[in-house]
Amino acid sequence: MKRVLILALLVASCSADPPPVRPTATPPPSATAMADPLETTGSCPSPPRRANRFSPREATSGWKLVWSAPGGGLNAGTAADGSLWAMHMPPAEDSQIILMRWDGQTWTELPVMPGDSALWPYSVADARHVWVFAQPVQFWNGAAWRQQSPPLDEANGSMHAARSRWAINHTTSAYWNGTAWQLAPVPIESGGRMSGTDQAPWLLGGFFARGENELVAELARWTGTAWQQVRLPAMSLPRDAKPVPSDMGRLLLGGVVPMGDGEFWVLGDYRWDEYPPDGDEPVSQARPVALRNTNGRWTCTWGPASRENEGFSDAEPDGSGGLWTTLRTQHVFDGQDEMWHLAEGRWTREFLPVTDGLPYEINDLAVIGTTVYALGVIRDPRGTQFSALWRLNR
């Protein structure tokens, strides 16, 4: 069965001999084989499409807008070396994307990188070790950009995902241990997004089995010595769905949050296409879903199917044993994404503060220690856009 990747492949490269940095306590990947898959039990049958098992309580926003500036948004947020890193899209169409470092109070901009301007995957060890997997790869040594050769064999495909010190292509992961790249094989070829931390990263992906409506989600985690595929539960369409022919429904993964004691949560959405009563073109129906795994057994919480949202798009721990996740709206230019919080088994939802209630979109969540950030863009209907950073003030 030939796998066709659902995510656009971003080009990779990197390595060379940068000045060494102090190694972290993280066990460096040095595996030559993969761990046996994590076998799981349980299934997640879909309730009727309007069923809502979340029923989140409305909460007063505990977030604060700590920075904004004209621009197309903050993207690709990642935590490294105790700082928040992000890519900023300047307001001018011909301006190049800028990589920036947040110290808790202000942003420091790196000089504009040579070459094409795009949201390339990037890895960060500290302010002197930054790799942007463009074509060719660019390395920031603390003083200047320079080209480097790739840490992974380009014959095995371009870089799919990167997060903090990690970078991943079709077949292999690369981890910067402080002095060199350590490689390990990965069990899924479709990984297009990373979640988790340096010590406990997760790889999220999906491939089309036979047709464009037969997406198979894939999930893997780093055990400390090797990558391990995690079996996802069987899922199905709600009995009152009316999908287009051949559409079997598909799970899209947004983020993973380990909770300790053998428990982790996977946030995403389950969707299918169907014809509306008043139209000839199929439209996507998406319903948010939270998958909980406790000691190998899956249970699921379902939200209602809707044309108004796109499900959960990211997730991060809250630093107190719970999690934050983003519920995306399909009204990109006039809607507001929602922040959902799970604590002690209860869900709440709130909106981020913006002047005059302007529309906004959340691109990423990031955690530095116990501080949670949201990165995104605020859109003024009059045409102005602002890159924005919010911080949780609890």
CSV table of C-alpha atoms in Angstrom, one decimal, residues 35-390:
chain,number,residue,atom,x,y,z
A,35,ALA,CA,10.8,-0.2,20.0
A,36,ASP,CA,7.9,-2.6,19.5
A,37,PRO,CA,4.6,-0.8,18.9
A,38,LEU,CA,2.6,0.1,22.0
A,39,GLU,CA,-0.4,-2.1,21.8
A,40,THR,CA,-3.6,-0.6,23.1
A,41,THR,CA,-7.2,-1.6,23.8
A,42,GLY,CA,-10.5,0.2,23.7
A,43,SER,CA,-12.4,1.8,20.8
A,44,CYS,CA,-14.1,5.2,20.2
A,45,PRO,CA,-17.5,4.8,18.5
A,46,SER,CA,-18.8,8.1,17.4
A,47,PRO,CA,-22.1,9.2,19.0
A,48,PRO,CA,-24.8,11.0,17.0
A,49,ARG,CA,-23.4,14.1,15.2
A,50,ARG,CA,-25.0,16.7,17.5
A,51,ALA,CA,-24.0,15.0,20.7
A,52,ASN,CA,-21.7,17.1,22.9
A,53,ARG,CA,-19.8,15.2,25.6
A,54,PHE,CA,-17.7,18.2,26.6
A,55,SER,CA,-20.2,20.8,27.7
A,56,PRO,CA,-17.4,23.2,28.7
A,57,ARG,CA,-18.1,25.9,31.3
A,58,GLU,CA,-17.5,29.5,30.2
A,59,ALA,CA,-14.6,31.0,32.1
A,60,THR,CA,-13.3,34.5,32.5
A,61,SER,CA,-10.1,34.9,30.4
A,62,GLY,CA,-6.9,34.6,32.4
A,63,TRP,CA,-4.8,35.6,29.4
A,64,LYS,CA,-3.0,38.8,28.7
A,65,LEU,CA,-1.9,40.3,25.4
A,66,VAL,CA,1.8,41.0,26.1
A,67,TRP,CA,3.0,42.0,22.7
A,68,SER,CA,1.6,42.9,19.3
A,69,ALA,CA,3.0,44.6,16.2
A,70,PRO,CA,1.9,45.0,12.5
A,71,GLY,CA,2.5,41.7,10.7
A,72,GLY,CA,1.0,38.5,9.4
A,73,GLY,CA,1.4,36.5,12.6
A,74,LEU,CA,3.7,34.6,14.9
A,75,ASN,CA,4.2,31.0,13.8
A,76,ALA,CA,6.2,27.9,14.6
A,77,GLY,CA,6.6,28.6,18.3
A,78,THR,CA,9.0,26.4,20.2
A,79,ALA,CA,10.6,26.4,23.6
A,80,ALA,CA,14.4,26.1,23.9
A,81,ASP,CA,17.1,27.0,26.4
A,82,GLY,CA,14.5,28.6,28.6
A,83,SER,CA,13.3,31.0,25.9
A,84,LEU,CA,10.4,31.1,23.4
A,85,TRP,CA,11.3,31.2,19.7
A,86,ALA,CA,9.0,32.0,16.8
A,87,MET,CA,8.9,33.1,13.2
A,88,HIS,CA,7.4,36.5,12.6
A,89,MET,CA,5.7,37.4,9.3
A,90,PRO,CA,6.4,41.2,8.7
A,91,PRO,CA,3.5,43.3,7.3
A,92,ALA,CA,5.1,44.1,3.9
A,93,GLU,CA,4.5,41.4,1.3
A,94,ASP,CA,8.1,41.6,0.0
A,95,SER,CA,9.6,41.4,3.5
A,96,GLN,CA,11.4,38.3,4.7
A,97,ILE,CA,10.2,36.2,7.6
A,98,ILE,CA,12.2,36.9,10.8
A,99,LEU,CA,13.2,34.4,13.5
A,100,MET,CA,12.9,35.9,17.0
A,101,ARG,CA,13.7,35.0,20.6
A,102,TRP,CA,11.5,36.1,23.5
A,103,ASP,CA,13.1,36.4,26.9
A,104,GLY,CA,9.9,37.0,28.9
A,105,GLN,CA,9.8,40.7,28.3
A,106,THR,CA,11.1,41.6,24.8
A,107,TRP,CA,11.8,40.0,21.4
A,108,THR,CA,15.3,39.8,20.0
A,109,GLU,CA,15.4,39.5,16.2
A,110,LEU,CA,18.0,37.5,14.4
A,111,PRO,CA,19.3,39.0,11.2
A,112,VAL,CA,17.4,38.2,8.1
A,113,MET,CA,18.4,34.7,6.9
A,114,PRO,CA,19.9,34.4,3.4
A,115,GLY,CA,17.8,32.7,0.7
A,116,ASP,CA,14.1,32.0,0.4
A,117,SER,CA,11.7,33.4,3.0
A,118,ALA,CA,9.3,30.7,4.2
A,119,LEU,CA,8.0,29.0,7.3
A,120,TRP,CA,10.8,26.4,7.2
A,121,PRO,CA,11.1,23.9,10.1
A,122,TYR,CA,13.9,24.9,12.5
A,123,SER,CA,15.7,23.4,15.5
A,124,VAL,CA,17.1,25.4,18.4
A,125,ALA,CA,19.6,24.4,21.1
A,126,ASP,CA,20.4,27.9,22.4
A,127,ALA,CA,21.0,31.4,21.1
A,128,ARG,CA,24.3,30.2,19.4
A,129,HIS,CA,22.9,27.0,17.8
A,130,VAL,CA,19.9,27.5,15.5
A,131,TRP,CA,19.3,25.4,12.3
A,132,VAL,CA,16.7,26.5,9.7
A,133,PHE,CA,16.0,23.6,7.3
A,134,ALA,CA,15.7,25.7,4.2
A,135,GLN,CA,17.3,24.9,0.9
A,136,PRO,CA,20.2,25.0,1.7
A,137,VAL,CA,20.2,24.6,5.4
A,138,GLN,CA,21.2,27.8,7.3
A,139,PHE,CA,23.0,27.7,10.7
A,140,TRP,CA,23.1,30.6,13.2
A,141,ASN,CA,26.2,30.5,15.4
A,142,GLY,CA,25.4,33.5,17.5
A,143,ALA,CA,27.0,36.0,15.2
A,144,ALA,CA,26.1,35.1,11.6
A,145,TRP,CA,24.3,32.8,9.3
A,146,ARG,CA,26.2,30.2,7.3
A,147,GLN,CA,25.3,27.2,5.2
A,148,GLN,CA,25.6,23.6,6.5
A,149,SER,CA,25.3,20.1,5.3
A,150,PRO,CA,22.2,18.1,6.4
A,151,PRO,CA,22.3,15.9,9.5
A,152,LEU,CA,19.9,13.5,7.7
A,153,ASP,CA,20.4,11.9,4.3
A,154,GLU,CA,18.5,13.9,1.8
A,155,ALA,CA,18.0,10.8,-0.3
A,156,ASN,CA,15.5,9.7,2.4
A,157,GLY,CA,13.3,12.7,1.9
A,158,SER,CA,13.2,16.3,3.1
A,159,MET,CA,12.6,17.5,6.6
A,160,HIS,CA,9.0,17.0,7.8
A,161,ALA,CA,9.1,18.4,11.3
A,162,ALA,CA,11.3,20.0,13.9
A,163,ARG,CA,10.9,21.0,17.5
A,164,SER,CA,13.5,22.4,19.9
A,165,ARG,CA,16.6,20.1,19.4
A,166,TRP,CA,14.8,17.6,17.2
A,167,ALA,CA,14.4,17.3,13.4
A,168,ILE,CA,12.7,14.5,11.5
A,169,ASN,CA,12.4,13.3,7.9
A,170,HIS,CA,10.8,10.2,6.2
A,171,THR,CA,12.8,7.6,8.0
A,172,THR,CA,15.0,9.1,10.7
A,173,SER,CA,15.1,11.6,13.6
A,174,ALA,CA,18.1,13.8,14.4
A,175,TYR,CA,18.7,15.1,18.0
A,176,TRP,CA,21.4,17.7,18.9
A,177,ASN,CA,22.9,16.4,22.1
A,178,GLY,CA,25.1,19.4,22.7
A,179,THR,CA,28.1,18.5,20.5
A,180,ALA,CA,26.7,16.3,17.7
A,181,TRP,CA,23.6,15.0,16.0
A,182,GLN,CA,22.4,11.7,17.2
A,183,LEU,CA,20.2,9.6,14.8
A,184,ALA,CA,17.4,7.1,15.3
A,185,PRO,CA,15.0,5.4,13.0
A,186,VAL,CA,11.3,6.4,13.2
A,187,PRO,CA,8.4,4.0,12.8
A,188,ILE,CA,6.0,6.2,10.8
A,189,GLU,CA,6.8,7.8,7.4
A,190,SER,CA,4.1,10.5,7.5
A,191,GLY,CA,5.2,12.5,10.6
A,192,GLY,CA,4.4,16.2,9.8
A,193,ARG,CA,4.2,17.6,13.3
A,194,MET,CA,5.9,17.3,16.6
A,195,SER,CA,4.5,17.7,20.1
A,196,GLY,CA,5.8,17.2,23.6
A,197,THR,CA,9.2,18.2,25.1
A,198,ASP,CA,12.9,17.5,24.4
A,199,GLN,CA,12.8,14.7,26.9
A,200,ALA,CA,9.5,13.2,25.7
A,201,PRO,CA,8.7,14.2,22.1
A,202,TRP,CA,5.8,12.8,20.1
A,203,LEU,CA,5.5,12.6,16.3
A,204,LEU,CA,2.1,13.1,14.7
A,205,GLY,CA,1.2,12.2,11.1
A,206,GLY,CA,-1.2,10.6,8.7
A,207,PHE,CA,-1.2,9.1,5.2
A,208,PHE,CA,-3.8,8.3,2.6
A,209,ALA,CA,-4.4,4.6,2.4
A,210,ARG,CA,-6.1,4.4,-1.0
A,211,GLY,CA,-8.0,7.6,-1.8
A,212,GLU,CA,-8.2,11.2,-0.7
A,213,ASN,CA,-10.9,10.4,1.9
A,214,GLU,CA,-9.1,7.5,3.5
A,215,LEU,CA,-6.7,9.2,5.9
A,216,VAL,CA,-5.0,6.9,8.4
A,217,ALA,CA,-3.6,8.8,11.4
A,218,GLU,CA,-0.3,7.8,12.9
A,219,LEU,CA,1.3,8.5,16.3
A,220,ALA,CA,4.8,7.7,17.8
A,221,ARG,CA,6.6,8.6,20.9
A,222,TRP,CA,10.3,8.7,22.1
A,223,THR,CA,10.8,6.2,24.9
A,224,GLY,CA,14.2,7.6,26.0
A,225,THR,CA,16.1,5.0,23.9
A,226,ALA,CA,14.0,4.5,20.7
A,227,TRP,CA,10.9,5.6,18.8
A,228,GLN,CA,7.7,3.6,19.4
A,229,GLN,CA,4.6,3.6,17.4
A,230,VAL,CA,1.4,4.0,19.4
A,231,ARG,CA,-1.7,2.2,18.2
A,232,LEU,CA,-4.7,4.5,17.9
A,233,PRO,CA,-8.2,3.3,18.6
A,234,ALA,CA,-10.8,2.2,16.0
A,235,MET,CA,-13.1,5.1,15.1
A,236,SER,CA,-16.2,5.4,13.0
A,237,LEU,CA,-18.6,7.8,11.5
A,238,PRO,CA,-21.7,8.7,13.5
A,239,ARG,CA,-24.7,6.7,12.4
A,240,ASP,CA,-26.5,9.8,11.3
A,241,ALA,CA,-23.7,11.1,9.0
A,242,LYS,CA,-24.3,11.2,5.3
A,243,PRO,CA,-20.8,11.1,3.8
A,244,VAL,CA,-20.0,11.3,0.1
A,245,PRO,CA,-19.4,7.9,-1.5
A,246,SER,CA,-16.2,6.2,-0.3
A,247,ASP,CA,-15.6,8.6,2.6
A,248,MET,CA,-15.0,6.5,5.7
A,249,GLY,CA,-14.1,9.4,8.0
A,250,ARG,CA,-10.7,10.5,9.1
A,251,LEU,CA,-8.9,11.5,12.3
A,252,LEU,CA,-6.6,14.5,12.2
A,253,LEU,CA,-4.1,14.9,15.1
A,254,GLY,CA,-3.4,18.3,16.7
A,255,GLY,CA,-1.3,17.6,19.8
A,256,VAL,CA,-0.3,15.3,22.6
A,257,VAL,CA,0.0,16.0,26.3
A,258,PRO,CA,1.5,13.4,28.7
A,259,MET,CA,-0.2,13.6,32.2
A,260,GLY,CA,1.9,11.1,34.2
A,261,ASP,CA,1.1,7.8,35.8
A,262,GLY,CA,0.6,6.1,32.5
A,263,GLU,CA,-1.8,8.6,31.1
A,264,PHE,CA,-1.7,10.8,28.0
A,265,TRP,CA,-4.2,12.8,25.9
A,266,VAL,CA,-4.4,13.2,22.2
A,267,LEU,CA,-6.3,16.2,20.8
A,268,GLY,CA,-7.6,16.5,17.3
A,269,ASP,CA,-10.7,16.3,15.2
A,270,TYR,CA,-12.7,13.7,13.3
A,271,ARG,CA,-14.1,14.8,9.9
A,272,TRP,CA,-15.9,13.7,6.8
A,273,ASP,CA,-17.3,15.3,3.7
A,274,GLU,CA,-21.0,15.4,2.8
A,275,TYR,CA,-23.4,17.3,0.6
A,276,PRO,CA,-25.4,20.1,2.3
A,277,PRO,CA,-29.2,20.1,1.8
A,278,ASP,CA,-28.9,23.3,-0.2
A,279,GLY,CA,-25.7,22.7,-2.3
A,280,ASP,CA,-24.0,20.7,-4.9
A,281,GLU,CA,-20.5,20.9,-3.5
A,282,PRO,CA,-19.5,18.7,-0.5
A,283,VAL,CA,-18.4,20.5,2.6
A,284,SER,CA,-16.3,19.2,5.5
A,285,GLN,CA,-17.9,18.3,8.8
A,286,ALA,CA,-15.5,18.3,11.7
A,287,ARG,CA,-16.1,17.4,15.3
A,288,PRO,CA,-13.5,17.9,18.1
A,289,VAL,CA,-12.4,14.8,19.9
A,290,ALA,CA,-10.1,14.2,22.9
A,291,LEU,CA,-8.6,10.8,23.1
A,292,ARG,CA,-7.4,9.7,26.6
A,293,ASN,CA,-5.1,6.7,27.1
A,294,THR,CA,-4.8,5.3,30.6
A,295,ASN,CA,-2.3,2.4,31.0
A,296,GLY,CA,-2.9,1.3,27.4
A,297,ARG,CA,-6.7,1.7,27.2
A,298,TRP,CA,-8.4,4.4,25.1
A,299,THR,CA,-11.5,6.4,25.9
A,300,CYS,CA,-12.8,9.4,23.9
A,301,THR,CA,-14.7,12.5,24.5
A,302,TRP,CA,-16.6,13.9,21.5
A,303,GLY,CA,-17.9,17.3,20.6
A,304,PRO,CA,-20.7,18.1,18.0
A,305,ALA,CA,-20.1,18.0,14.3
A,306,SER,CA,-20.1,21.5,12.8
A,307,ARG,CA,-19.2,23.5,9.7
A,308,GLU,CA,-18.1,26.3,12.1
A,309,ASN,CA,-15.0,24.8,13.6
A,310,GLU,CA,-12.0,22.6,12.6
A,311,GLY,CA,-11.5,20.8,15.9
A,312,PHE,CA,-8.5,21.0,18.2
A,313,SER,CA,-5.3,22.2,16.6
A,314,ASP,CA,-2.6,22.2,19.3
A,315,ALA,CA,-2.2,21.2,23.0
A,316,GLU,CA,0.2,21.8,25.8
A,317,PRO,CA,0.4,21.0,29.5
A,318,ASP,CA,-0.7,23.8,31.9
A,319,GLY,CA,2.0,23.2,34.4
A,320,SER,CA,-0.5,22.0,37.1
A,321,GLY,CA,-1.5,18.6,35.9
A,322,GLY,CA,-4.0,19.7,33.3
A,323,LEU,CA,-3.8,20.9,29.7
A,324,TRP,CA,-4.6,23.7,27.3
A,325,THR,CA,-5.8,23.2,23.7
A,326,THR,CA,-7.0,25.4,20.9
A,327,LEU,CA,-10.4,25.0,19.2
A,328,ARG,CA,-10.0,26.4,15.7
A,329,THR,CA,-12.8,28.2,13.8
A,330,GLN,CA,-13.4,28.0,10.1
A,331,HIS,CA,-14.2,31.7,10.1
A,332,VAL,CA,-10.5,32.6,9.8
A,333,PHE,CA,-11.0,36.3,8.9
A,334,ASP,CA,-13.9,37.1,11.2
A,335,GLY,CA,-13.9,34.5,13.9
A,336,GLN,CA,-12.1,33.9,17.2
A,337,ASP,CA,-10.4,30.7,18.2
A,338,GLU,CA,-11.2,29.4,21.6
A,339,MET,CA,-8.9,28.3,24.4
A,340,TRP,CA,-10.0,25.2,26.2
A,341,HIS,CA,-8.7,24.1,29.5
A,342,LEU,CA,-8.9,20.6,31.2
A,343,ALA,CA,-8.3,20.6,34.9
A,344,GLU,CA,-9.3,17.9,37.4
A,345,GLY,CA,-11.5,16.3,34.9
A,346,ARG,CA,-13.5,19.4,34.0
A,347,TRP,CA,-13.4,21.4,30.8
A,348,THR,CA,-13.7,25.2,30.5
A,349,ARG,CA,-13.4,27.5,27.6
A,350,GLU,CA,-12.4,31.2,27.2
A,351,PHE,CA,-11.4,33.7,24.6
A,352,LEU,CA,-8.2,35.7,24.3
A,353,PRO,CA,-8.4,39.4,25.1
A,354,VAL,CA,-8.2,41.7,22.0
A,355,THR,CA,-9.1,45.4,21.5
A,356,ASP,CA,-12.7,46.0,20.3
A,357,GLY,CA,-13.2,42.2,20.1
A,358,LEU,CA,-11.3,41.9,16.8
A,359,PRO,CA,-11.1,38.6,15.0
A,360,TYR,CA,-7.9,36.6,15.8
A,361,GLU,CA,-6.4,33.2,15.0
A,362,ILE,CA,-4.1,31.1,17.3
A,363,ASN,CA,-1.2,29.5,15.4
A,364,ASP,CA,0.7,27.8,18.2
A,365,LEU,CA,0.8,27.2,21.9
A,366,ALA,CA,4.1,27.0,23.8
A,367,VAL,CA,5.2,26.3,27.4
A,368,ILE,CA,8.3,27.8,29.1
A,369,GLY,CA,8.6,26.2,32.5
A,370,THR,CA,5.1,26.7,33.9
A,371,THR,CA,4.3,29.7,31.7
A,372,VAL,CA,1.9,29.1,28.8
A,373,TYR,CA,1.9,31.3,25.7
A,374,ALA,CA,-0.4,31.6,22.7
A,375,LEU,CA,1.0,32.8,19.3
A,376,GLY,CA,-1.1,34.1,16.5
A,377,VAL,CA,-2.5,37.0,14.5
A,378,ILE,CA,-5.2,39.7,15.1
A,379,ARG,CA,-7.1,40.8,12.0
A,380,ASP,CA,-8.7,44.2,11.8
A,381,PRO,CA,-11.6,44.2,9.2
A,382,ARG,CA,-10.3,47.5,7.9
A,383,GLY,CA,-7.3,45.5,6.5
A,384,THR,CA,-4.6,45.8,9.1
A,385,GLN,CA,-3.1,42.7,10.7
A,386,PHE,CA,-1.1,42.3,13.9
A,387,SER,CA,1.3,39.6,15.0
A,388,ALA,CA,0.4,38.8,18.6
A,389,LEU,CA,1.6,37.0,21.7
A,390,TRP,CA,-0.6,36.2,24.7
